[in-house]
Amino acid sequence: MFDLQKKNNLKQKRIRIIIAICFPILVLLFWQYASTVGLIKASLVPAPLNIVKTFLSHLESGKLWKNLSVSFVRVACGYFIGAVAGVLVGFLMGLFKSVNAALNGIVSVLRPIPTIALVPIVILLAGIGFSSKVIIIAIGSFWPVLLNTIHGIQTVDNKLIEVAYTYRINKLKTTFKIIVPSAIPAILTGLRLGMSSAWMSVVAAEMIASSTGIGYLITLSRETANARVMYMCVLVIGVIGLFIDKGLTRLERYYLMKTRGIADVK
Amino acid sequence: MVETNNILDIRNLHKDFYIKGQRREVLAGVDLTVKQGEIVAIVGASGCGKSTLLKLITTLEDITSGEILLDGDPVNGPSPKCSMIFQEARLFPWLSVKQNIEFVIPDSVPKAEKEKMVEHYVELVGLSEFMNAVPNQLSGGMQQRVSIARALATRPQLLLLDEPFGALDAFTRMNMQQELLRIWKEDNTTMVIVTHDIDEAIFLSNRVVVMGKNPGVVRSIVPVNLPFPRDRTDSAFLEIRGNIMREFLDS
Ligand SMILES: Nc1ncnc2c1ncn2[C@@H]1O[C@H](COP(=O)(O)OP(=O)(O)O)[C@@H](O)[C@H]1O
Ligand SMILES: [Mg+2]
């Protein structure tokens, strides 16, 4: 009975994998076909092969890498600031009820604002230079780091706190040796989501008077009505975002596996 | 060698909980004394207040009325004279076995002595090979051993155990019961063990406290005057078992 079920599961799993691979390929094939025979307008939706060609030519000319590297630097700076601020404020809000009471209202109002809506305000306050782009990205990465840090600290297992109490562990040690370490898995999740979010904010950030960057390439391609570059950039952003997320997920699991012998904590 | 003073003295202990403003009497006048070096088992139906009793001793909960004397002094705050072992091992998953035990030894103890104590107690529970393992790499039984080593490393005079083997399978449980007796002989720590397993209670203890429910009271205390190690199929063992069973059925 159990064996039978297992077999079935394996079979179903295989079928699902085949579907997962075949369906996107079918979509691509249809897209290619529709675009070539003129079912959809190539100037609006270019064929996949043409997008690949554009990608290769941009890669060869070094144009893609040049713009990407600029974006990477901006993301790195913004992420660093956003993540550090997120962890710090998260600790303060998670650990101190009074800080939480003071900031919770402000956070609730500011958090749902899309980063792109803040662009004009940031320009007003910080001008149109490097710093305003970094600020936009920092804000984008700040929220997931903040919320996950708070969550991690607030959901510390009360059973461990009871243990600390019965062994007369002082407050400082309880905070830094129990509460903080138990929040680490959640903080890592926050840092990963923050990185994804930083990368997603790059286009919004580079809408600010840029002459370089992957976001700028998109703006430029819109102005020159170059659909191929537009699609190429969007897909490149998507793929890089995917790699960032997968890479950080692995790193996170590796770290937890190495330090706690288990990857799925919380 | 033989001490006659009471390490634990509970007098007319009452505990009420308030659920949505409504009073619920959980312990209604519990009296119990535990002598140095004894193992006392507490059995009783689920919800009769066994865990609450232990929590009151460790001050994880506050007394409503009555008195708990630990080595002659009324408890106020967690005492270094008393350690508690819970049903779950409650280890810190990010610390190794060694670090988990070190964690609870006061920082005033010199480092070298700390290491010696950790080594001693890890050896006592038979886990020397796993000093540097983290809890997730250990089985449930092994984790509970670490938790016992951790409790003993603070050198308590009284060890409270709240259904410590309740989450383990039957074979591991029997194994752990033997281990606990071996540790008790070597370390001579007084123990109060809560269990819902009557066999376990008789196998381990000098006296079995039978608790009644709604509200929680001590219904009777059954002495177990059998030599260690005990044989669960022995007629004297079974007779005591029958007596305790009858206590439950009488209610
Ligand atoms: N913190 C609490 N608040 C309200 N009621 C509680 C609390 N802790 C325990 N109780 C109640 O007290 C009774 C005894 O609980 P407990 O001591 O855990 O029982 P046992 O360990 O014997 O199974 C139960 O009815 C339980 O619902
Ligand atoms: Mg209980």
GROMACS .gro file of N, CA and C and ligand atoms in nm, chain B residues 50-51 162-163 194, ligand 2:
model
   16
  316LYS      N    1  -0.005   1.874   3.760
  316LYS     CA    2   0.132   1.826   3.785
  316LYS      C    3   0.235   1.928   3.735
  317SER      N    4   0.218   1.971   3.611
  317SER     CA    5   0.313   2.068   3.556
  317SER      C    6   0.307   2.199   3.634
  428ASP      N    7   0.954   1.699   3.428
  428ASP     CA    8   0.814   1.702   3.389
  428ASP      C    9   0.791   1.613   3.267
  429GLU      N   10   0.745   1.492   3.290
  429GLU     CA   11   0.725   1.393   3.184
  429GLU      C   12   0.843   1.391   3.088
  460VAL      N   13   0.757   1.386   3.729
  460VAL     CA   14   0.615   1.380   3.693
  460VAL      C   15   0.601   1.286   3.574
  519MG      MG   16   0.188   1.851   3.224
   0.00000   0.00000   0.00000
